Each structure stands twice: as structure tokens, then as C-alpha cells.
PDB file of N, CA and C in Angstrom:
ATOM      1  N   MET A1368      -9.887  -5.194   8.221  1.00 44.00           N
ATOM      2  CA  MET A1368      -8.800  -5.025   9.187  1.00 44.00           C
ATOM      3  C   MET A1368      -8.374  -3.564   9.210  1.00 44.00           C
ATOM      4  N   LYS A1369      -8.279  -2.991  10.412  1.00 54.00           N
ATOM      5  CA  LYS A1369      -7.897  -1.586  10.491  1.00 54.00           C
ATOM      6  C   LYS A1369      -6.402  -1.440  10.266  1.00 54.00           C
ATOM      7  N   ARG A1370      -6.059  -0.374   9.592  1.00 68.00           N
ATOM      8  CA  ARG A1370      -4.661  -0.096   9.301  1.00 68.00           C
ATOM      9  C   ARG A1370      -4.043   0.646  10.480  1.00 68.00           C
ATOM     10  N   SER A1371      -2.857   0.227  10.856  1.00 77.00           N
ATOM     11  CA  SER A1371      -2.167   0.851  11.981  1.00 77.00           C
ATOM     12  C   SER A1371      -1.638   2.224  11.602  1.00 77.00           C
ATOM     13  N   LEU A1372      -1.647   3.107  12.576  1.00 87.00           N
ATOM     14  CA  LEU A1372      -1.101   4.442  12.404  1.00 87.00           C
ATOM     15  C   LEU A1372       0.421   4.390  12.317  1.00 87.00           C
ATOM     16  N   LEU A1373       1.004   3.430  13.005  1.00 93.00           N
ATOM     17  CA  LEU A1373       2.459   3.311  13.071  1.00 93.00           C
ATOM     18  C   LEU A1373       2.984   2.247  12.124  1.00 93.00           C
ATOM     19  N   THR A1374       4.266   2.384  11.777  1.00 95.00           N
ATOM     20  CA  THR A1374       4.921   1.331  11.000  1.00 95.00           C
ATOM     21  C   THR A1374       5.129   0.129  11.910  1.00 95.00           C
ATOM     22  N   LYS A1375       5.425  -0.996  11.297  1.00 94.00           N
ATOM     23  CA  LYS A1375       5.678  -2.221  12.069  1.00 94.00           C
ATOM     24  C   LYS A1375       6.837  -1.995  13.043  1.00 94.00           C
ATOM     25  N   ARG A1376       7.881  -1.329  12.605  1.00 97.00           N
ATOM     26  CA  ARG A1376       9.054  -1.085  13.455  1.00 97.00           C
ATOM     27  C   ARG A1376       8.701  -0.160  14.619  1.00 97.00           C
ATOM     28  N   GLU A1377       7.930   0.888  14.351  1.00 96.00           N
ATOM     29  CA  GLU A1377       7.506   1.793  15.423  1.00 96.00           C
ATOM     30  C   GLU A1377       6.686   1.036  16.466  1.00 96.00           C
ATOM     31  N   GLN A1378       5.816   0.160  16.005  1.00 94.00           N
ATOM     32  CA  GLN A1378       5.026  -0.655  16.931  1.00 94.00           C
ATOM     33  C   GLN A1378       5.931  -1.538  17.776  1.00 94.00           C
ATOM     34  N   GLU A1379       6.911  -2.183  17.137  1.00 96.00           N
ATOM     35  CA  GLU A1379       7.846  -3.044  17.872  1.00 96.00           C
ATOM     36  C   GLU A1379       8.548  -2.252  18.976  1.00 96.00           C
ATOM     37  N   ILE A1380       8.981  -1.056  18.637  1.00 97.00           N
ATOM     38  CA  ILE A1380       9.711  -0.226  19.606  1.00 97.00           C
ATOM     39  C   ILE A1380       8.820   0.154  20.774  1.00 97.00           C
ATOM     40  N   PHE A1381       7.581   0.562  20.509  1.00 96.00           N
ATOM     41  CA  PHE A1381       6.705   0.943  21.610  1.00 96.00           C
ATOM     42  C   PHE A1381       6.295  -0.259  22.451  1.00 96.00           C
ATOM     43  N   GLU A1382       6.174  -1.423  21.831  1.00 95.00           N
ATOM     44  CA  GLU A1382       5.877  -2.624  22.618  1.00 95.00           C
ATOM     45  C   GLU A1382       7.024  -2.915  23.584  1.00 95.00           C
ATOM     46  N   LEU A1383       8.243  -2.646  23.162  1.00 96.00           N
ATOM     47  CA  LEU A1383       9.398  -2.838  24.045  1.00 96.00           C
ATOM     48  C   LEU A1383       9.471  -1.729  25.095  1.00 96.00           C
ATOM     49  N   LEU A1384       9.097  -0.516  24.723  1.00 95.00           N
ATOM     50  CA  LEU A1384       9.090   0.586  25.686  1.00 95.00           C
ATOM     51  C   LEU A1384       8.137   0.307  26.843  1.00 95.00           C
ATOM     52  N   VAL A1385       6.969  -0.238  26.548  1.00 95.00           N
ATOM     53  CA  VAL A1385       6.019  -0.514  27.637  1.00 95.00           C
ATOM     54  C   VAL A1385       6.480  -1.693  28.500  1.00 95.00           C
ATOM     55  N   GLN A1386       7.478  -2.429  28.022  1.00 95.00           N
ATOM     56  CA  GLN A1386       8.103  -3.478  28.838  1.00 95.00           C
ATOM     57  C   GLN A1386       9.275  -2.912  29.635  1.00 95.00           C
ATOM     58  N   ASN A1387       9.363  -1.565  29.650  1.00 95.00           N
ATOM     59  CA  ASN A1387      10.387  -0.838  30.417  1.00 95.00           C
ATOM     60  C   ASN A1387      11.802  -1.059  29.889  1.00 95.00           C
ATOM     61  N   LYS A1388      11.930  -1.282  28.581  1.00 97.00           N
ATOM     62  CA  LYS A1388      13.248  -1.442  27.968  1.00 97.00           C
ATOM     63  C   LYS A1388      13.825  -0.061  27.670  1.00 97.00           C
ATOM     64  N   SER A1389      15.141   0.064  27.834  1.00 97.00           N
ATOM     65  CA  SER A1389      15.817   1.325  27.534  1.00 97.00           C
ATOM     66  C   SER A1389      16.054   1.430  26.028  1.00 97.00           C
ATOM     67  N   THR A1390      16.422   2.636  25.600  1.00 97.00           N
ATOM     68  CA  THR A1390      16.749   2.846  24.187  1.00 97.00           C
ATOM     69  C   THR A1390      17.860   1.896  23.763  1.00 97.00           C
ATOM     70  N   ARG A1391      18.863   1.749  24.605  1.00 98.00           N
ATOM     71  CA  ARG A1391      19.991   0.850  24.290  1.00 98.00           C
ATOM     72  C   ARG A1391      19.527  -0.600  24.194  1.00 98.00           C
ATOM     73  N   GLU A1392      18.689  -1.036  25.132  1.00 98.00           N
ATOM     74  CA  GLU A1392      18.194  -2.420  25.104  1.00 98.00           C
ATOM     75  C   GLU A1392      17.360  -2.672  23.846  1.00 98.00           C
ATOM     76  N   ILE A1393      16.542  -1.698  23.478  1.00 98.00           N
ATOM     77  CA  ILE A1393      15.720  -1.833  22.261  1.00 98.00           C
ATOM     78  C   ILE A1393      16.618  -1.926  21.035  1.00 98.00           C
ATOM     79  N   ALA A1394      17.608  -1.047  20.966  1.00 98.00           N
ATOM     80  CA  ALA A1394      18.532  -1.052  19.825  1.00 98.00           C
ATOM     81  C   ALA A1394      19.242  -2.397  19.708  1.00 98.00           C
ATOM     82  N   ASN A1395      19.722  -2.912  20.830  1.00 98.00           N
ATOM     83  CA  ASN A1395      20.419  -4.206  20.815  1.00 98.00           C
ATOM     84  C   ASN A1395      19.492  -5.334  20.386  1.00 98.00           C
ATOM     85  N   LYS A1396      18.279  -5.348  20.916  1.00 98.00           N
ATOM     86  CA  LYS A1396      17.325  -6.417  20.594  1.00 98.00           C
ATOM     87  C   LYS A1396      16.941  -6.413  19.120  1.00 98.00           C
ATOM     88  N   LEU A1397      16.768  -5.196  18.548  1.00 98.00           N
ATOM     89  CA  LEU A1397      16.324  -5.082  17.150  1.00 98.00           C
ATOM     90  C   LEU A1397      17.489  -4.958  16.171  1.00 98.00           C
ATOM     91  N   HIS A1398      18.717  -4.975  16.705  1.00 98.00           N
ATOM     92  CA  HIS A1398      19.930  -4.882  15.880  1.00 98.00           C
ATOM     93  C   HIS A1398      19.945  -3.599  15.046  1.00 98.00           C
ATOM     94  N   ILE A1399      19.616  -2.486  15.705  1.00 98.00           N
ATOM     95  CA  ILE A1399      19.661  -1.179  15.063  1.00 98.00           C
ATOM     96  C   ILE A1399      20.381  -0.202  15.991  1.00 98.00           C
ATOM     97  N   ASN A1400      20.723   0.960  15.470  1.00 98.00           N
ATOM     98  CA  ASN A1400      21.429   1.991  16.222  1.00 98.00           C
ATOM     99  C   ASN A1400      20.479   2.671  17.211  1.00 98.00           C
ATOM    100  N   GLU A1401      21.017   3.145  18.326  1.00 98.00           N
ATOM    101  CA  GLU A1401      20.189   3.861  19.310  1.00 98.00           C
ATOM    102  C   GLU A1401      19.546   5.107  18.700  1.00 98.00           C
ATOM    103  N   LYS A1402      20.271   5.803  17.830  1.00 98.00           N
ATOM    104  CA  LYS A1402      19.718   6.996  17.174  1.00 98.00           C
ATOM    105  C   LYS A1402      18.516   6.612  16.306  1.00 98.00           C
ATOM    106  N   THR A1403      18.571   5.461  15.681  1.00 98.00           N
ATOM    107  CA  THR A1403      17.454   4.986  14.862  1.00 98.00           C
ATOM    108  C   THR A1403      16.235   4.737  15.741  1.00 98.00           C
ATOM    109  N   VAL A1404      16.443   4.175  16.917  1.00 98.00           N
ATOM    110  CA  VAL A1404      15.347   3.955  17.868  1.00 98.00           C
ATOM    111  C   VAL A1404      14.711   5.298  18.219  1.00 98.00           C
ATOM    112  N   ARG A1405      15.552   6.287  18.563  1.00 98.00           N
ATOM    113  CA  ARG A1405      15.030   7.609  18.919  1.00 98.00           C
ATOM    114  C   ARG A1405      14.292   8.253  17.753  1.00 98.00           C
ATOM    115  N   ASN A1406      14.792   8.056  16.534  1.00 98.00           N
ATOM    116  CA  ASN A1406      14.109   8.600  15.350  1.00 98.00           C
ATOM    117  C   ASN A1406      12.728   7.977  15.172  1.00 98.00           C
ATOM    118  N   HIS A1407      12.628   6.666  15.354  1.00 97.00           N
ATOM    119  CA  HIS A1407      11.332   5.988  15.235  1.00 97.00           C
ATOM    120  C   HIS A1407      10.354   6.511  16.292  1.00 97.00           C
ATOM    121  N   ILE A1408      10.845   6.700  17.506  1.00 97.00           N
ATOM    122  CA  ILE A1408       9.994   7.220  18.584  1.00 97.00           C
ATOM    123  C   ILE A1408       9.530   8.624  18.249  1.00 97.00           C
ATOM    124  N   SER A1409      10.446   9.446  17.773  1.00 97.00           N
ATOM    125  CA  SER A1409      10.116  10.826  17.402  1.00 97.00           C
ATOM    126  C   SER A1409       9.082  10.865  16.278  1.00 97.00           C
ATOM    127  N   ASN A1410       9.271  10.032  15.266  1.00 97.00           N
ATOM    128  CA  ASN A1410       8.321   9.974  14.145  1.00 97.00           C
ATOM    129  C   ASN A1410       6.935   9.569  14.629  1.00 97.00           C
ATOM    130  N   ALA A1411       6.883   8.587  15.518  1.00 96.00           N
ATOM    131  CA  ALA A1411       5.602   8.128  16.052  1.00 96.00           C
ATOM    132  C   ALA A1411       4.929   9.236  16.861  1.00 96.00           C
ATOM    133  N   MET A1412       5.709   9.963  17.653  1.00 96.00           N
ATOM    134  CA  MET A1412       5.137  11.048  18.459  1.00 96.00           C
ATOM    135  C   MET A1412       4.557  12.137  17.553  1.00 96.00           C
ATOM    136  N   GLN A1413       5.218  12.423  16.434  1.00 96.00           N
ATOM    137  CA  GLN A1413       4.681  13.405  15.478  1.00 96.00           C
ATOM    138  C   GLN A1413       3.359  12.921  14.892  1.00 96.00           C
ATOM    139  N   LYS A1414       3.310  11.662  14.491  1.00 94.00           N
ATOM    140  CA  LYS A1414       2.084  11.098  13.924  1.00 94.00           C
ATOM    141  C   LYS A1414       0.928  11.179  14.915  1.00 94.00           C
ATOM    142  N   LEU A1415       1.255  10.924  16.188  1.00 95.00           N
ATOM    143  CA  LEU A1415       0.233  10.901  17.236  1.00 95.00           C
ATOM    144  C   LEU A1415      -0.095  12.294  17.771  1.00 95.00           C
ATOM    145  N   GLU A1416       0.726  13.271  17.376  1.00 95.00           N
ATOM    146  CA  GLU A1416       0.563  14.652  17.828  1.00 95.00           C
ATOM    147  C   GLU A1416       0.621  14.753  19.349  1.00 95.00           C
ATOM    148  N   VAL A1417       1.641  14.124  19.912  1.00 96.00           N
ATOM    149  CA  VAL A1417       1.855  14.158  21.363  1.00 96.00           C
ATOM    150  C   VAL A1417       3.285  14.593  21.651  1.00 96.00           C
ATOM    151  N   LYS A1418       3.494  15.010  22.885  1.00 95.00           N
ATOM    152  CA  LYS A1418       4.839  15.358  23.342  1.00 95.00           C
ATOM    153  C   LYS A1418       5.269  14.299  24.350  1.00 95.00           C
ATOM    154  N   GLY A1419       6.411  13.733  24.121  1.00 95.00           N
ATOM    155  CA  GLY A1419       6.977  12.778  25.067  1.00 95.00           C
ATOM    156  C   GLY A1419       6.549  11.346  24.829  1.00 95.00           C
ATOM    157  N   ARG A1420       7.410  10.461  25.281  1.00 94.00           N
ATOM    158  CA  ARG A1420       7.170   9.021  25.128  1.00 94.00           C
ATOM    159  C   ARG A1420       5.936   8.571  25.903  1.00 94.00           C
ATOM    160  N   ALA A1421       5.792   9.109  27.111  1.00 94.00           N
ATOM    161  CA  ALA A1421       4.646   8.703  27.937  1.00 94.00           C
ATOM    162  C   ALA A1421       3.336   9.079  27.247  1.00 94.00           C
ATOM    163  N   GLY A1422       3.284  10.268  26.680  1.00 96.00           N
ATOM    164  CA  GLY A1422       2.086  10.701  25.958  1.00 96.00           C
ATOM    165  C   GLY A1422       1.792   9.796  24.776  1.00 96.00           C
ATOM    166  N   ALA A1423       2.846   9.374  24.093  1.00 95.00           N
ATOM    167  CA  ALA A1423       2.676   8.475  22.957  1.00 95.00           C
ATOM    168  C   ALA A1423       2.136   7.124  23.409  1.00 95.00           C
ATOM    169  N   VAL A1424       2.681   6.611  24.507  1.00 94.00           N
ATOM    170  CA  VAL A1424       2.217   5.321  25.031  1.00 94.00           C
ATOM    171  C   VAL A1424       0.738   5.408  25.415  1.00 94.00           C
ATOM    172  N   VAL A1425       0.367   6.473  26.122  1.00 94.00           N
ATOM    173  CA  VAL A1425      -1.032   6.648  26.529  1.00 94.00           C
ATOM    174  C   VAL A1425      -1.936   6.680  25.299  1.00 94.00           C
ATOM    175  N   GLU A1426      -1.548   7.439  24.295  1.00 94.00           N
ATOM    176  CA  GLU A1426      -2.367   7.561  23.076  1.00 94.00           C
ATOM    177  C   GLU A1426      -2.453   6.224  22.341  1.00 94.00           C
ATOM    178  N   LEU A1427      -1.354   5.495  22.261  1.00 94.00           N
ATOM    179  CA  LEU A1427      -1.363   4.194  21.582  1.00 94.00           C
ATOM    180  C   LEU A1427      -2.245   3.186  22.301  1.00 94.00           C
ATOM    181  N   ILE A1428      -2.246   3.234  23.621  1.00 92.00           N
ATOM    182  CA  ILE A1428      -3.132   2.346  24.394  1.00 92.00           C
ATOM    183  C   ILE A1428      -4.585   2.745  24.131  1.00 92.00           C
ATOM    184  N   ARG A1429      -4.848   4.045  24.160  1.00 94.00           N
ATOM    185  CA  ARG A1429      -6.202   4.543  23.931  1.00 94.00           C
ATOM    186  C   ARG A1429      -6.716   4.115  22.544  1.00 94.00           C
ATOM    187  N   LEU A1430      -5.834   4.139  21.563  1.00 92.00           N
ATOM    188  CA  LEU A1430      -6.208   3.771  20.190  1.00 92.00           C
ATOM    189  C   LEU A1430      -6.234   2.247  19.973  1.00 92.00           C
ATOM    190  N   GLY A1431      -5.783   1.505  20.974  1.00 91.00           N
ATOM    191  CA  GLY A1431      -5.749   0.042  20.834  1.00 91.00           C
ATOM    192  C   GLY A1431      -4.595  -0.467  20.011  1.00 91.00           C
ATOM    193  N   GLU A1432      -3.578   0.381  19.820  1.00 89.00           N
ATOM    194  CA  GLU A1432      -2.409  -0.013  19.008  1.00 89.00           C
ATOM    195  C   GLU A1432      -1.457  -0.913  19.802  1.00 89.00           C
ATOM    196  N   ILE A1433      -1.382  -0.670  21.114  1.00 88.00           N
ATOM    197  CA  ILE A1433      -0.553  -1.506  21.988  1.00 88.00           C
ATOM    198  C   ILE A1433      -1.323  -1.794  23.266  1.00 88.00           C
ATOM    199  N   THR A1434      -0.898  -2.841  23.962  1.00 85.00           N
ATOM    200  CA  THR A1434      -1.528  -3.182  25.233  1.00 85.00           C
ATOM    201  C   THR A1434      -0.430  -3.335  26.281  1.00 85.00           C
ATOM    202  N   LEU A1435      -0.840  -3.238  27.533  1.00 83.00           N
ATOM    203  CA  LEU A1435       0.123  -3.407  28.624  1.00 83.00           C
ATOM    204  C   LEU A1435       0.192  -4.856  29.057  1.00 83.00           C
TER     205      LEU A1435
END
């Protein structure tokens, strides 16, 4: 089994992002602070070496980490 580049929480957040959920909606659904959501997104973007959420989503799809 291949190991994911992202943490389980980062994956959850990006799966919600591709469902067009806002930072606030994601925070409410996962019962975490909006700043925590942004931190997870930022950490994932650093790991993926991309700029912006859209770039991260494209890279995650390319890597097979998330699907649309």
C-alpha cells in the first residue's frame, strides 16, 4: 500500500475543498478553527511544492491522492 504524502486531516480538507466547501464550512464540519484549516492547507501546499489551493488540488489529482 502506498503511503500518502498528506496527513489524514489534510486529505479530509482537500476532499472538502474539491466539493467547493469554504474554509468556514470545512472548519464547522470538522469541528476545528478556520485558522487550523488554513494551516493544514498551507502545510500541504509546502509538501507539494505548489503555490495556491488550485495548484495543490491539481497536483493531488495528478498523484491520485484525491479524485473529483
